[in-house]
Short mmCIF file of C-alpha atoms and ligand atoms in Angstrom, two decimals:
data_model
loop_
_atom_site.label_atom_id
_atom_site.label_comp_id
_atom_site.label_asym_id
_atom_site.label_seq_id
_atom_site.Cartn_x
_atom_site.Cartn_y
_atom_site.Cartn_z
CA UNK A 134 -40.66 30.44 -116.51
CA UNK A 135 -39.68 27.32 -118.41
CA UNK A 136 -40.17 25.31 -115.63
CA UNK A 137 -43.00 24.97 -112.77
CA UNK A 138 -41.16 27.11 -110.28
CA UNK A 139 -37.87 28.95 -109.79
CA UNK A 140 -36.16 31.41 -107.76
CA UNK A 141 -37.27 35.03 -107.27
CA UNK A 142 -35.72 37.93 -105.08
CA UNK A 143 -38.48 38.66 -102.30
CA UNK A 144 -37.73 42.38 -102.62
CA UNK A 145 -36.84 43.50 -105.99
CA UNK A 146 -38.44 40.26 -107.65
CA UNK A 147 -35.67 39.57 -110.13
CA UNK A 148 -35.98 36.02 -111.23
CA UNK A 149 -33.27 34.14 -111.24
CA UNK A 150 -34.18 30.47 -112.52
CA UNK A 151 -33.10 27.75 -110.65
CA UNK A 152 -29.19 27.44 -108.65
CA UNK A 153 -27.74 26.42 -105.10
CA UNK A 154 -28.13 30.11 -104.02
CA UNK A 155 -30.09 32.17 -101.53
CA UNK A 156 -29.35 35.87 -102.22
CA UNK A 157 -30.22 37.58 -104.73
CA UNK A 158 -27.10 39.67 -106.47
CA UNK A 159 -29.40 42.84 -107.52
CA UNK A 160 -29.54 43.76 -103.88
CA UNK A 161 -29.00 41.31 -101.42
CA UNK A 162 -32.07 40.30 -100.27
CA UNK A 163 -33.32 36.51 -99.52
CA UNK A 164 -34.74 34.08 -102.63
CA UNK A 165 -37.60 32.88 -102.28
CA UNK A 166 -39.13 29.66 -104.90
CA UNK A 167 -42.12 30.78 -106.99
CA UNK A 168 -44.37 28.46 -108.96
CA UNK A 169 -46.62 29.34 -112.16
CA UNK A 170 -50.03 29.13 -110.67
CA UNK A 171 -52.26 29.60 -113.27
CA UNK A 172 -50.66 25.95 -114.70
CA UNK A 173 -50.69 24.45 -111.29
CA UNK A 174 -54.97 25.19 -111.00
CA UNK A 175 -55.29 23.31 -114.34
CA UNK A 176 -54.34 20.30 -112.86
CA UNK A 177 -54.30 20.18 -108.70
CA UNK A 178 -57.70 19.79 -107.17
CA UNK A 179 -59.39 18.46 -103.82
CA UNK A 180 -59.59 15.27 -105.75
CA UNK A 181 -56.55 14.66 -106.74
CA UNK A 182 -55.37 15.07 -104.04
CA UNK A 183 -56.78 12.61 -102.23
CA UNK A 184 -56.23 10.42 -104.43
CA UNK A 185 -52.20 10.15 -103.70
CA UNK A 186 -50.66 8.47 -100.80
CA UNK A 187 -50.58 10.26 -97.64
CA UNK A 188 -47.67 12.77 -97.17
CA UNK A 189 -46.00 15.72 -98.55
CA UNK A 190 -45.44 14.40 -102.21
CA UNK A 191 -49.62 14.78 -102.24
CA UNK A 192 -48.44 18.69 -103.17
CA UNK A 193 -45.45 17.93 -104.71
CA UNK A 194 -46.91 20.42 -107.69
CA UNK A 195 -46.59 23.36 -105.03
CA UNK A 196 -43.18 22.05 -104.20
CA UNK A 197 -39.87 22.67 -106.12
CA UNK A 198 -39.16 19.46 -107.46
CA UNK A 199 -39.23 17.92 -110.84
CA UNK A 200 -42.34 15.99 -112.14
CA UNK A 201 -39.26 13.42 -112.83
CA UNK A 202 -38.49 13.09 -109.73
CA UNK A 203 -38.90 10.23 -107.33
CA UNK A 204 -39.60 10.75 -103.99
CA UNK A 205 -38.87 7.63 -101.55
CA UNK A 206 -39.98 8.44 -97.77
CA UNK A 207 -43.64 8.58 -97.21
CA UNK A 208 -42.45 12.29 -95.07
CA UNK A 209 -45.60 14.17 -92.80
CA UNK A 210 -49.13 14.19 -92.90
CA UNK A 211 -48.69 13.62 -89.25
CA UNK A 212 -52.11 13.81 -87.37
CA UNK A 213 -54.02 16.77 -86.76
CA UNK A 214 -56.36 15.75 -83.60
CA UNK A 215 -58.70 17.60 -81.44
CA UNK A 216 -57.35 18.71 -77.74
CA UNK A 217 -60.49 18.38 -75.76
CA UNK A 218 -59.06 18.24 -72.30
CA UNK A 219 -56.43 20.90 -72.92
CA UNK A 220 -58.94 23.13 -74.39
CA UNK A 221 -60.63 23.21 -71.09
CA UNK A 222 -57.54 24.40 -69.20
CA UNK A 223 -57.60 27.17 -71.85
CA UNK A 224 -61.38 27.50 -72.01
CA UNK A 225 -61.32 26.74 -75.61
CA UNK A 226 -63.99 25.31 -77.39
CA UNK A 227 -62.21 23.96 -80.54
CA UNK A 228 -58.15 23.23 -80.41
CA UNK A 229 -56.32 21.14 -82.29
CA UNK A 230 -52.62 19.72 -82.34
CA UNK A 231 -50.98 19.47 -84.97
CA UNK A 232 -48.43 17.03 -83.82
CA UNK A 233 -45.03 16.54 -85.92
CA UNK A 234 -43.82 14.44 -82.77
CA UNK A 235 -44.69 11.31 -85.15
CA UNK A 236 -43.04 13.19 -88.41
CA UNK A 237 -41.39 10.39 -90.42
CA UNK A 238 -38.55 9.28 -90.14
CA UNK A 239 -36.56 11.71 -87.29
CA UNK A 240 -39.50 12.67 -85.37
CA UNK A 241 -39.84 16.48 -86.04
CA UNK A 242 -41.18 18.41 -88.61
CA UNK A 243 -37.27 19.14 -90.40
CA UNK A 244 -38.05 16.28 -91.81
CA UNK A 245 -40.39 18.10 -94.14
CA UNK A 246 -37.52 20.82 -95.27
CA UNK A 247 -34.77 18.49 -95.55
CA UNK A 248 -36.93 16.37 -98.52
CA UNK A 249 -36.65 19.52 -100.48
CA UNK A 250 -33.24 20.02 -100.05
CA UNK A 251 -32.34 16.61 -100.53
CA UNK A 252 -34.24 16.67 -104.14
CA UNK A 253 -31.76 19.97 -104.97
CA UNK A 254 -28.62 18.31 -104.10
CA UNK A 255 -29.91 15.67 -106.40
CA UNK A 256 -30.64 18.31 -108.87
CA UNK A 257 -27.45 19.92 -108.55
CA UNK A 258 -25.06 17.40 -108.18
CA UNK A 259 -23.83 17.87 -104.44
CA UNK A 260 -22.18 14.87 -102.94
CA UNK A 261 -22.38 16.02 -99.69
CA UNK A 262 -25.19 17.90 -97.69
CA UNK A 263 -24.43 19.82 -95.08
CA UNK A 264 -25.83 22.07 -92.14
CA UNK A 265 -25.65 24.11 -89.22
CA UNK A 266 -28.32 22.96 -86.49
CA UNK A 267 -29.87 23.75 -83.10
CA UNK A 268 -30.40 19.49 -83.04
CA UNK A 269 -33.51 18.57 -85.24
CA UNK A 270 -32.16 19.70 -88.58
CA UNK A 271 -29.10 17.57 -88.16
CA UNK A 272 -31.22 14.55 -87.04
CA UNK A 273 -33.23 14.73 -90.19
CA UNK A 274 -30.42 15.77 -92.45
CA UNK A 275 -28.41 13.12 -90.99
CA UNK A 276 -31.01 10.39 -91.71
CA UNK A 277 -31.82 11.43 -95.00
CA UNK A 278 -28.86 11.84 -96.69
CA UNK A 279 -27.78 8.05 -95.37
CA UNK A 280 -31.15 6.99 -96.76
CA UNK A 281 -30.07 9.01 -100.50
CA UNK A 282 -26.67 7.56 -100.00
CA UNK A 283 -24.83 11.56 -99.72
CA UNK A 284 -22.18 11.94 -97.33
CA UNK A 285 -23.77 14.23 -94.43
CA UNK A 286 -21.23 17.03 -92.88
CA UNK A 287 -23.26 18.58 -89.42
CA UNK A 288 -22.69 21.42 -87.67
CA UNK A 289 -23.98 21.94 -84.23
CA UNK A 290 -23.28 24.38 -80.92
CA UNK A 291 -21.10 21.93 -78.97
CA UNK A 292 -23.43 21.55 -76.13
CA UNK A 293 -26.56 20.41 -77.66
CA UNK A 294 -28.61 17.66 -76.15
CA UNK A 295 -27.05 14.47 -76.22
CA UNK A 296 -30.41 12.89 -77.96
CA UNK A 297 -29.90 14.85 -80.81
CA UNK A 298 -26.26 14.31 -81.02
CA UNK A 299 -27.03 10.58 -80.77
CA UNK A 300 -29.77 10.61 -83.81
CA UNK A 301 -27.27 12.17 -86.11
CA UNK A 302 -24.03 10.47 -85.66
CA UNK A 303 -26.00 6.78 -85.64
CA UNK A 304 -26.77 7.86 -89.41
CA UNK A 305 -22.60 7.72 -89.84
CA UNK A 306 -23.09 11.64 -90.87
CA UNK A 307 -19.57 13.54 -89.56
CA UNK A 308 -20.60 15.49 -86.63
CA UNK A 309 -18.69 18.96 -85.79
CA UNK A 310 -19.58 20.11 -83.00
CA UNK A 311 -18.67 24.05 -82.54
CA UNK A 312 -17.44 26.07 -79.46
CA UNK A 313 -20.91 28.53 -79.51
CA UNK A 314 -23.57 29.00 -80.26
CA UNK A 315 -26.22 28.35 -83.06
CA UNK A 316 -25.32 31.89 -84.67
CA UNK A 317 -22.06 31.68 -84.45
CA UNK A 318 -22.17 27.43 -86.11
CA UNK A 319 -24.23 29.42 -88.88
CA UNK A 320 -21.69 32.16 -89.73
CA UNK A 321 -18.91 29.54 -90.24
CA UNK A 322 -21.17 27.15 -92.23
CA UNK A 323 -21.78 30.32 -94.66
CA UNK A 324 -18.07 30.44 -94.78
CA UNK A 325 -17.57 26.79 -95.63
CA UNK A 326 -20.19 26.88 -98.53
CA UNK A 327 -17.83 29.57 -99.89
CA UNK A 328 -15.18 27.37 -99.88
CA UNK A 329 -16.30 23.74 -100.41
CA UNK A 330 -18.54 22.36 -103.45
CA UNK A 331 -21.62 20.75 -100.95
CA UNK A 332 -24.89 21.85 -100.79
CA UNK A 333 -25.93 23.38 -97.31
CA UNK A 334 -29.23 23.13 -96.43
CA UNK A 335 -29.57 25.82 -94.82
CA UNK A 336 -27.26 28.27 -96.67
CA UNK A 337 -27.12 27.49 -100.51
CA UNK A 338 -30.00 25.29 -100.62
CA UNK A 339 -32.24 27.66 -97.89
CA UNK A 340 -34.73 29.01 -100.08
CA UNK A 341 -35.70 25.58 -101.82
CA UNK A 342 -35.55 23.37 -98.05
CA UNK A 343 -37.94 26.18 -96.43
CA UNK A 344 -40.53 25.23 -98.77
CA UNK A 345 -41.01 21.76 -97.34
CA UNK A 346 -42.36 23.68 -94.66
CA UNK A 347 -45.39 25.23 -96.35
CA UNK A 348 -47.03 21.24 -96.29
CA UNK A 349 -47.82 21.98 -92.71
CA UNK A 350 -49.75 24.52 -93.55
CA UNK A 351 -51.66 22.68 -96.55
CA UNK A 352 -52.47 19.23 -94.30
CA UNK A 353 -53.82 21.53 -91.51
CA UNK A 354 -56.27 22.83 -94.25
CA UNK A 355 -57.03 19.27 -95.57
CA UNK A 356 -57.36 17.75 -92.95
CA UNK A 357 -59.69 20.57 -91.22
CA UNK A 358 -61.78 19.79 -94.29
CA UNK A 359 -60.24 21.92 -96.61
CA UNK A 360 -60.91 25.12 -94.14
CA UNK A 361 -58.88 27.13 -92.73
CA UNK A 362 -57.90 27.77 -89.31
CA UNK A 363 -59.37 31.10 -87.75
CA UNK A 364 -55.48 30.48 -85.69
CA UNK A 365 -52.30 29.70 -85.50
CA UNK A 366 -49.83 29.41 -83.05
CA UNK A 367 -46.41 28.66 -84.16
CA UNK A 368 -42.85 27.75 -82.78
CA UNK A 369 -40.14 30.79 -84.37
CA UNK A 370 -36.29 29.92 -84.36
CA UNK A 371 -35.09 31.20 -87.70
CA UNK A 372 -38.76 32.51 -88.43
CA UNK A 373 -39.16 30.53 -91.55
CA UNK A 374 -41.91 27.69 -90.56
CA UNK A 375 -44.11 30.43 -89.30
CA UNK A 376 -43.76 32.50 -92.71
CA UNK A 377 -44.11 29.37 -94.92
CA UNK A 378 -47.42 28.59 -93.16
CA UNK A 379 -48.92 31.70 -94.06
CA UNK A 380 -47.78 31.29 -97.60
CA UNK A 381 -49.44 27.80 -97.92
CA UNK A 382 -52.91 29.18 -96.43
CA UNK A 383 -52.44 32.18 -99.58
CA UNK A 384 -51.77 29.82 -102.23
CA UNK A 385 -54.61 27.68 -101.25
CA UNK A 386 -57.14 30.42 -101.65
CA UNK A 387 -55.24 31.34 -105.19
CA UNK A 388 -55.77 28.12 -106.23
CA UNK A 389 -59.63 28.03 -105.09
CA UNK A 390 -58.58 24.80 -103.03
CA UNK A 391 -60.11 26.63 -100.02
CA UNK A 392 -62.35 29.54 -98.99
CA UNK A 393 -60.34 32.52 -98.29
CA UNK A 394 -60.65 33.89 -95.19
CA UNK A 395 -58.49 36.06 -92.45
CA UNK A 396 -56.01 33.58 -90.29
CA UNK A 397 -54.70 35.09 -87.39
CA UNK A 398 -51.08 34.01 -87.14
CA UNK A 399 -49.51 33.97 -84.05
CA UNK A 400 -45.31 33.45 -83.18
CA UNK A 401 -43.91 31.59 -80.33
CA UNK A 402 -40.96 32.02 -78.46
CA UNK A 403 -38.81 31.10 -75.31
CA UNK A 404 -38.25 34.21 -73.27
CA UNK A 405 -34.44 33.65 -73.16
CA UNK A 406 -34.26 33.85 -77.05
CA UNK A 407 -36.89 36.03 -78.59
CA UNK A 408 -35.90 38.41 -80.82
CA UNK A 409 -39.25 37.97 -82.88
CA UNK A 410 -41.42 38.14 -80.06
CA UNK A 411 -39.79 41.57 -78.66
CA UNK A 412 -39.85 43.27 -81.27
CA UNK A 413 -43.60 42.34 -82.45
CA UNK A 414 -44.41 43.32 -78.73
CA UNK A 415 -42.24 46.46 -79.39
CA UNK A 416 -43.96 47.40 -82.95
CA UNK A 417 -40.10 47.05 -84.37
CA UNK A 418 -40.33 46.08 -87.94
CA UNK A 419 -36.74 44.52 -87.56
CA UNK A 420 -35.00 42.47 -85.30
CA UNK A 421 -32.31 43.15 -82.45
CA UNK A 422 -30.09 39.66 -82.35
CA UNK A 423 -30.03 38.50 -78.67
CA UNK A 424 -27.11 36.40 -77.48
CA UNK A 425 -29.33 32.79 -76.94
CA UNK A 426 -30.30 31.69 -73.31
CA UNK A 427 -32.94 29.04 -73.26
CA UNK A 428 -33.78 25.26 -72.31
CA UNK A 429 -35.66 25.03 -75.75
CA UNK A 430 -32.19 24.71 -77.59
CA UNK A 431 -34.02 23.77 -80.97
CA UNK A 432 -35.36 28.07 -81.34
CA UNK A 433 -32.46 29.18 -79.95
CA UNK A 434 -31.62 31.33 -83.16
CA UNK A 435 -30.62 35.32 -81.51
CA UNK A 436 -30.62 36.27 -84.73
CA UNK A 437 -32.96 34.86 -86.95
CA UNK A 438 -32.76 34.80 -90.76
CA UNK A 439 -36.50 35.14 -91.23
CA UNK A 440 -37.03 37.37 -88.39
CA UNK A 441 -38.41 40.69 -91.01
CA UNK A 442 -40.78 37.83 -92.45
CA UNK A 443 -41.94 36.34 -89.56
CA UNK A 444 -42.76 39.84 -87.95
CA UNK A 445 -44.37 40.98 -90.55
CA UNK A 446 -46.52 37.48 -90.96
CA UNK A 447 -47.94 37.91 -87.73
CA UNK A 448 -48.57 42.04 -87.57
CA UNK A 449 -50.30 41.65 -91.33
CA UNK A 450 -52.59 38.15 -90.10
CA UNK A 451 -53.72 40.69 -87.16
CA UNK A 452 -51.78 38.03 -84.76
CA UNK A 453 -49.34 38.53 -82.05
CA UNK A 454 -45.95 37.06 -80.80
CA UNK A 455 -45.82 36.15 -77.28
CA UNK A 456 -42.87 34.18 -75.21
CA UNK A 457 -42.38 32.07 -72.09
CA UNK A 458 -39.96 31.78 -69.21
CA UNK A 459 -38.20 28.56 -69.15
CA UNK A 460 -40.05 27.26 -65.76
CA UNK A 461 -43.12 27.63 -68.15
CA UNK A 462 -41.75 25.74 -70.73
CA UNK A 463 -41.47 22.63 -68.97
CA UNK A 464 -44.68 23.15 -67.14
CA UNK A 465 -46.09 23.40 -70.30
CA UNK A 466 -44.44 20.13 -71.90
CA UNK A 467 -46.13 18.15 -68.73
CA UNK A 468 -49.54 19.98 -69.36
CA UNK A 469 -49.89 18.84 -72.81
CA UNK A 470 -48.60 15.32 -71.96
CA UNK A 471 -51.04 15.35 -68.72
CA UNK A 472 -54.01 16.16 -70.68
CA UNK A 473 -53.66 14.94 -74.08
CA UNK A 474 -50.91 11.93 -74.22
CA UNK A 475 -48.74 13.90 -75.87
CA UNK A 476 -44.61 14.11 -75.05
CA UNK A 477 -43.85 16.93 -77.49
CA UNK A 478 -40.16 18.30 -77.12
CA UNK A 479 -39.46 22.05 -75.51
CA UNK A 480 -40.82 23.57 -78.31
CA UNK A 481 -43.70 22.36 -77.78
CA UNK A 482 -43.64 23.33 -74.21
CA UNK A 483 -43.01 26.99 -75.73
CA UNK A 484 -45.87 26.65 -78.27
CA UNK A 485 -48.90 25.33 -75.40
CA UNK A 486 -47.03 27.99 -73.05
CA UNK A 487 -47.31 30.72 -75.34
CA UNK A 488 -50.95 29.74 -76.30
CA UNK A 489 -51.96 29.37 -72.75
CA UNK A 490 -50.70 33.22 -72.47
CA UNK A 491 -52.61 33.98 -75.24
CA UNK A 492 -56.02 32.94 -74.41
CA UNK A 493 -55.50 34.27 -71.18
CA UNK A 494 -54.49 38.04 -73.02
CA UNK A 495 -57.83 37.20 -74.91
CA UNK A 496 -56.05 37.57 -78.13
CA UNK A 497 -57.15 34.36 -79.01
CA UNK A 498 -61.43 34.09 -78.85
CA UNK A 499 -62.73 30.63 -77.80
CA UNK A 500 -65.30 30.26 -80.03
CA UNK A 501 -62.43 30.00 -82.53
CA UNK A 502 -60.84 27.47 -84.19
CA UNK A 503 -57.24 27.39 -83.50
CA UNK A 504 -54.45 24.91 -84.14
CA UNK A 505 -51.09 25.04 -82.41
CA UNK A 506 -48.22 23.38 -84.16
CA UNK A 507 -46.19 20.72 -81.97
CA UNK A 508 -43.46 20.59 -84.05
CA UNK A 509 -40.80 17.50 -82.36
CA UNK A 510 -40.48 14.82 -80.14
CA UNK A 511 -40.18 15.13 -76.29
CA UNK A 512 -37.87 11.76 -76.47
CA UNK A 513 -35.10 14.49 -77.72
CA UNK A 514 -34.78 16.71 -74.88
CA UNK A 515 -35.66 14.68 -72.00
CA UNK A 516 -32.81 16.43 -70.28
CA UNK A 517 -35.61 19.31 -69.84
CA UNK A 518 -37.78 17.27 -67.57
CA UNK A 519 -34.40 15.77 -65.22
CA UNK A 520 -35.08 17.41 -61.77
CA UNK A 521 -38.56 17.71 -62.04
CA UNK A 522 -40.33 14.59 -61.86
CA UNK A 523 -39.35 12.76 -58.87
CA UNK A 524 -37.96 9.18 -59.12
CA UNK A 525 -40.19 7.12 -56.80
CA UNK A 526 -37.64 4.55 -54.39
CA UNK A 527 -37.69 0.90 -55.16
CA UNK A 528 -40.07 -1.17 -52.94
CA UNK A 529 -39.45 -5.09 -52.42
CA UNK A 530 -41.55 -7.38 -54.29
CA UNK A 531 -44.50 -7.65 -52.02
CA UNK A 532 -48.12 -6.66 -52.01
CA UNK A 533 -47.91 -5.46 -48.18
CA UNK A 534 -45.31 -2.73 -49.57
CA UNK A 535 -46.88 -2.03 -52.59
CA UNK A 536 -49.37 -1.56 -50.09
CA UNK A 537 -47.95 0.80 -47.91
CA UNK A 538 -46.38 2.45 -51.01
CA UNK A 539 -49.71 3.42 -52.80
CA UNK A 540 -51.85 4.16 -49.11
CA UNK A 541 -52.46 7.86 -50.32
CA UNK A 542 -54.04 6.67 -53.67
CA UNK A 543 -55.94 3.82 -52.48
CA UNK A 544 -57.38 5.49 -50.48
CA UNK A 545 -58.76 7.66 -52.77
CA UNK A 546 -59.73 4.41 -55.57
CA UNK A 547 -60.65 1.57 -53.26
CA UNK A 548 -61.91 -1.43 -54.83
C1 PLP B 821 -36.39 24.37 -86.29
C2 PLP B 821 -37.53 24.20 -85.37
C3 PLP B 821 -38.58 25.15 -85.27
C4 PLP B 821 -38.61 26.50 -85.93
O1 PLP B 821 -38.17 26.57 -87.20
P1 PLP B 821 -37.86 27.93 -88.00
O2 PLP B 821 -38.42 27.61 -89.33
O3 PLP B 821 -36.39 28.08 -87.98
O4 PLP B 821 -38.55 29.08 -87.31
C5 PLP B 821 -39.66 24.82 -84.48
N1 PLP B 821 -39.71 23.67 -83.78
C6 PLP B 821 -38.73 22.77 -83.83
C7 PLP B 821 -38.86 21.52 -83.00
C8 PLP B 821 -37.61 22.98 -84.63
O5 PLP B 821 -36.63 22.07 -84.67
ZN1 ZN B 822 -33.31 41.60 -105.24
#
């Protein structure tokens, strides 16, 4: 390897160096980045570590970009905080959020991916980034390539909420919005990065952007005191966070940065898209593409690139894949922000749904520590929540009806 990482074929493990490319020719399976570990123990420790600024340039040697190069946006190391009173509704003892709600700068954790990919089409000369998006990808690409000063070209199912439309085309990024759905949007984008000279995100540039994802996986361990989680419960669309996660907790115990020991990984889906979920409940190795149907537009992937990976993730961790109606999504989204303050977006509502199932299964032991990922900001998809909470009637400026209007709660909290 001449330099610190490059591109290797998950299956046959041809190497391939570094290009805008995702497949490998030898037999057609995905790329994935691999870095030269024994060089990277030399020289990354606890303390170092620490040392740097808060964010995901603190790894930047277990990321694939160039010592050269110079990272701008202080991206992640969103908190990782303790969930007391949800814990109780689960009769956990030790939970913890993860919460990418307050990822910098678009509010979910694709802001994490898109730094990588931004840093290849740097690397590779692409004057315009482009990608095909269930809504938070297109946000983040959107704001980052304004930020790099790239043209943006995004590619989303025409029917996406209109939060997420709005936080992409404020950037000035050209917005295409696509008769169908998320599979179909990905299709033609594979089609376009045939055709045009721009970097795709999440075609060409796939297997260098999913490794932004792995620094969720090396904060949780930092910040748990460089330990790892006995569990994880993860939001799947295309399957890749989830497997990315698991390959941050491995390199961390290759590089004696933390203890190894066995993380349970669990995968979390909306009922009305959940080809990962059925077929880990079905003890399918591979995935049957479902035709999307879900309020959580942001997983709604049928047929998920990642899917083999992400199954077998969760099987080999000794985890489980579990998914959620969309009634329970939303209740979900309100239970987290009831108990804990947080607005987290409908994936989160599938994540805290899903986990909620999963205590009650007992897959999931109390005693345990266990750390579900809230991975964007409820602010996006407030459509979710229209219908459901009621909006009170105006009163007239006076105490006597304000009065009158609160009699059931007084009651309750007289003064
Ligand atoms: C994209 C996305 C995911 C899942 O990502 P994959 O890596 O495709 O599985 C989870 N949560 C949110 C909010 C997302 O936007
Ligand atoms: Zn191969």
């Amino acid at each position: 390897m001449t330099e610190r990482y490059e591109l290797q074929c998950r299956e046959c493990r041809t190497s391939v160096g570094n290009r805008p490319s995702s497949v490998c020719e030898e037999c057609f399976s995905p790329l994935e980045v691999t870095y030269d570990y024994d060089d990277i123990r030399t020289c990354l420790t606890r303390e170092a570590i620490a040392q740097r600024a808060p964010g995901i340039w603190r790894y930047r040697e277990l990321l694939p970009v160039a010592d050269e190069y110079e990272a701008t946006l202080p991206i992640g190391f969103t908190p990782l905080v303790p969930a007391p009173q949800l814990a109780r509704h689960f009769r956990s003892r030790r939970l913890f959020l993860k919460n990418d709600c307050f990822c910098f700068p678009t509010l979910s954790f694709k802001d994490r991916v898109v730094a990588m990919a931004m840093a290849q089409a740097r690397r590779f000369g692409f004057e315009v980034v482009g990608c095909a998006s269930t809504g938070n990808l297109a946000n983040a690409v959107a704001a980052q390539a304004a930020r790099a000063g790239l043209r943006a070209c995004v590619l989303i199912p025409a029917d996406l909420e209109s939060a997420k439309v709005i936080n992409t085309q404020v950037y000035g990024a050209r917005l295409v919005r696509v008769a169908g759905n998320y599979d179909q949007v990905n299709r033609l984008c594979s089609q376009i990065a045939d055709a045009y000279h721009w970097g795709f995100v999440n075609v060409n540039l796939r297997a260098y952007y999913a490794e932004g994802s792995k620094t969720v996986g090396y904060e949780i361990a930092e910040q748990l005191g460089w330990r790892l989680p006995d569990n994880v419960v993860v939001p799947m669309a295309g399957g890749s966070l989830i497997t990315k996660i698991k390959k941050a907790f491995d390199e961390l115990v290759k590089l004696g940065l933390v203890e190894p020991k066995p993380v349970k990984i669990f995968g979390a889906q909306a009922t009305g898209c959940s080809p990962i979920s059925t077929a880990v409940k079905g003890g399918q190795t591979d995935i049957a593409p479902q035709k999307p149907s879900t309020v959580a537009r942001s997983l709604a992937i049928g047929n998920p690139a990642d899917g083999h990976y992400a199954i077998k993730a969760i099987t080999g961790s000794g985890g489980w894949a579990e998914d959620v109606s969309d009634k329970e999504v939303v209740d979900a989204m309100q239970l987290l922000a009831a108990t804990e303050g947080v607005f987290a977006e409908t994936a989160g509502g599938v994540t805290v749904g899903v986990a909620r199932k999963l205590f009650a299964q007992g897959r999931i032991s109390p005693e345990e520590t266990t750390v579900l990922c809230i991975t964007g900001n409820g602010l996006k998809t407030v459509e979710a929540l229209q219908g459901r909470l009621e909006l009170p009637e105006p009163i007239p400026a006076k105490l006597a009806a304000f009065q009158e209007h609160i009699a059931d709660e007084a009651e309750a909290v007289a003064v």
